[in-house]
Short mmCIF file of C-alpha atoms in Angstrom, two decimals:
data_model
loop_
_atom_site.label_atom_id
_atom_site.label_comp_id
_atom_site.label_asym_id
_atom_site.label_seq_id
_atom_site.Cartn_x
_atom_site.Cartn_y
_atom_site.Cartn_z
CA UNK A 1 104.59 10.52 -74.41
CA UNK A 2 102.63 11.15 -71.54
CA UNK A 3 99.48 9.82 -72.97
CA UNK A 4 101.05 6.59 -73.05
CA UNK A 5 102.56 6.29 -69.95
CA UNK A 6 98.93 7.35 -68.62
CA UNK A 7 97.46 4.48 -70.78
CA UNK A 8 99.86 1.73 -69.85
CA UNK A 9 99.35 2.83 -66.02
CA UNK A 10 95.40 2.59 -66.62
CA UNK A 11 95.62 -0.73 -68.39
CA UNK A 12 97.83 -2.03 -65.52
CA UNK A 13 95.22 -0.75 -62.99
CA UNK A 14 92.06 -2.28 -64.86
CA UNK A 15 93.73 -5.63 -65.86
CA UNK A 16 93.83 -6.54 -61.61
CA UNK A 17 89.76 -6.04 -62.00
CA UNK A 18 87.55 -7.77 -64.26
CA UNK A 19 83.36 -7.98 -64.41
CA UNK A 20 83.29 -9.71 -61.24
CA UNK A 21 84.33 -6.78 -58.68
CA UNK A 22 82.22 -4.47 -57.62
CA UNK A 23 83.84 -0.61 -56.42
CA UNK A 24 81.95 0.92 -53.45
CA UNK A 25 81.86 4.47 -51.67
CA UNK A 26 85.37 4.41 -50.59
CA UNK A 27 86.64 3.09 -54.31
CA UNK A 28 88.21 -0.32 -52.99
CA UNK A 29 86.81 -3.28 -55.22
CA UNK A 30 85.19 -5.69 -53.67
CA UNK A 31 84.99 -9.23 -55.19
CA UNK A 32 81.42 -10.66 -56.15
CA UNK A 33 82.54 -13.57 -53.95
CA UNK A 34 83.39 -11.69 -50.66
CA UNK A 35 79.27 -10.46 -51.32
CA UNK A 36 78.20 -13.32 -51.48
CA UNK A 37 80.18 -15.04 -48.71
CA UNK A 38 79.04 -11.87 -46.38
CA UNK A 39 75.69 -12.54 -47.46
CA UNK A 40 75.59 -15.51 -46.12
CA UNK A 41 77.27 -14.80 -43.15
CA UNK A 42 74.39 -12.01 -42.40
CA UNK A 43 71.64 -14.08 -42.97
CA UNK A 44 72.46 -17.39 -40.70
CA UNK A 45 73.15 -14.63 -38.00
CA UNK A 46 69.39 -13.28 -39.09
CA UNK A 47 67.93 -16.60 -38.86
CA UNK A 48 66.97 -16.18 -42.97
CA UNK A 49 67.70 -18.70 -45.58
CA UNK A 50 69.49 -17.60 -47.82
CA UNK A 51 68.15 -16.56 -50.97
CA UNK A 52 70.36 -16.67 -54.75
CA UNK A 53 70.40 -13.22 -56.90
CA UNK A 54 68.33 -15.72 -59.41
CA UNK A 55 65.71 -16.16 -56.64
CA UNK A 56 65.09 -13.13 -57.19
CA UNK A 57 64.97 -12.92 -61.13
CA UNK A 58 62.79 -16.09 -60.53
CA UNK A 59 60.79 -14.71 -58.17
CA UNK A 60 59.93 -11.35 -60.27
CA UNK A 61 59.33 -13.43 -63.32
CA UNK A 62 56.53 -15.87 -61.75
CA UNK A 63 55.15 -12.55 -60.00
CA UNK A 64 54.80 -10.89 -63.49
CA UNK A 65 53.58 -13.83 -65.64
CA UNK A 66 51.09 -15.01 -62.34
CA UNK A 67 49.60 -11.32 -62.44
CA UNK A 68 48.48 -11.50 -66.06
CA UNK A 69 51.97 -9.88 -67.72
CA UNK A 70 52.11 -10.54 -71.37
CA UNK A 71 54.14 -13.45 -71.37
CA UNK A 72 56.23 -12.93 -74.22
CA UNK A 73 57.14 -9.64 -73.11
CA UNK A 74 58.42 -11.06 -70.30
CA UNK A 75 60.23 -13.81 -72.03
CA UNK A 76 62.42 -10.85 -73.82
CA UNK A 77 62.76 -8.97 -71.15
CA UNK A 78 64.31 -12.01 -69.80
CA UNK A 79 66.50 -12.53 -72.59
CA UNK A 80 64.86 -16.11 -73.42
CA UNK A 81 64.83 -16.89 -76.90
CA UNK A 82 61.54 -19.00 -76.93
CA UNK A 83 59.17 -18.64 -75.11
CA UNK A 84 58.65 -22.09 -73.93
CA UNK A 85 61.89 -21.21 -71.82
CA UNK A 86 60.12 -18.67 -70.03
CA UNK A 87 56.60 -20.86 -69.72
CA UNK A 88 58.46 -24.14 -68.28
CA UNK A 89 60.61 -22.21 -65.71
CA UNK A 90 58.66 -19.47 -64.22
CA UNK A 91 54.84 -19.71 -65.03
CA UNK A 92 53.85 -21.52 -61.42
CA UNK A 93 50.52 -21.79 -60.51
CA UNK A 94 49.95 -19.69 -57.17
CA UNK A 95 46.75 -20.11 -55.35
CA UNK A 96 44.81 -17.03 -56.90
CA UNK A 97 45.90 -17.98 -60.24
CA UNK A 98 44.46 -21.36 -59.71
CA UNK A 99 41.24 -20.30 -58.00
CA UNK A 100 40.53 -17.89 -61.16
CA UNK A 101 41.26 -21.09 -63.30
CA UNK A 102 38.82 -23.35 -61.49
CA UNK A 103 36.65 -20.27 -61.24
CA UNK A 104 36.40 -20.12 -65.30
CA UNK A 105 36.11 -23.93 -66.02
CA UNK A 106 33.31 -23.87 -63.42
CA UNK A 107 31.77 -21.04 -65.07
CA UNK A 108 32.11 -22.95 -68.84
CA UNK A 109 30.49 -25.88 -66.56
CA UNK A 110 27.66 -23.92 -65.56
CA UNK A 111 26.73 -23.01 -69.36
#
């Protein structure tokens, strides 16, 4: 009998929470949305734009494939299912990239 009444006060607990709350140091959850919104709030006071969590995944990505990363590795570690997802989103052509590129065809040029 106990179990159960330990059970049914868990699932009472957990049911207020869901995926979307995070629990810091002090254990009181903290909604994804109150990050965000604080976020925000410290970076206009910071003068910074403000940049999305999938900046960042973007960010990594182009970093990765624009450094010579095996693209479909990338593509699964991204949890694309083709790889043409992966190619038309984060495959941007920074300035080194495109120097080596003109670099090569110059080189083919040359021959």
């Amino acid at each position: 009998m106990a179990i159960k009444c330990f059970m049914s006060r868990i699932k009472k607990i957990t049911m207020r929470f869901n995926d979307d709350f995070f629990v810091v140091s002090d254990a009181k959850p903290i909604a994804d949305s109150n990050i965000y919104l604080r976020k925000i709030k410290l970076a206009t006071l910071a003068g910074l734009k403000v940049i999305r969590i999938h900046d960042f995944r973007h960010s990594f990505a182009s970093l990765l494939i624009n450094n010579g990363a095996n693209v479909t590795l990338v593509s699964k570690y991204l949890g694309h299912t083709k790889i043409e997802e992966t190619l038309n989103t984060y495959s941007h052509m920074f300035s080194t990239t495109l120097n080596s590129v003109v670099s090569v065809r110059e080189s083919l040029e040359d021959d």
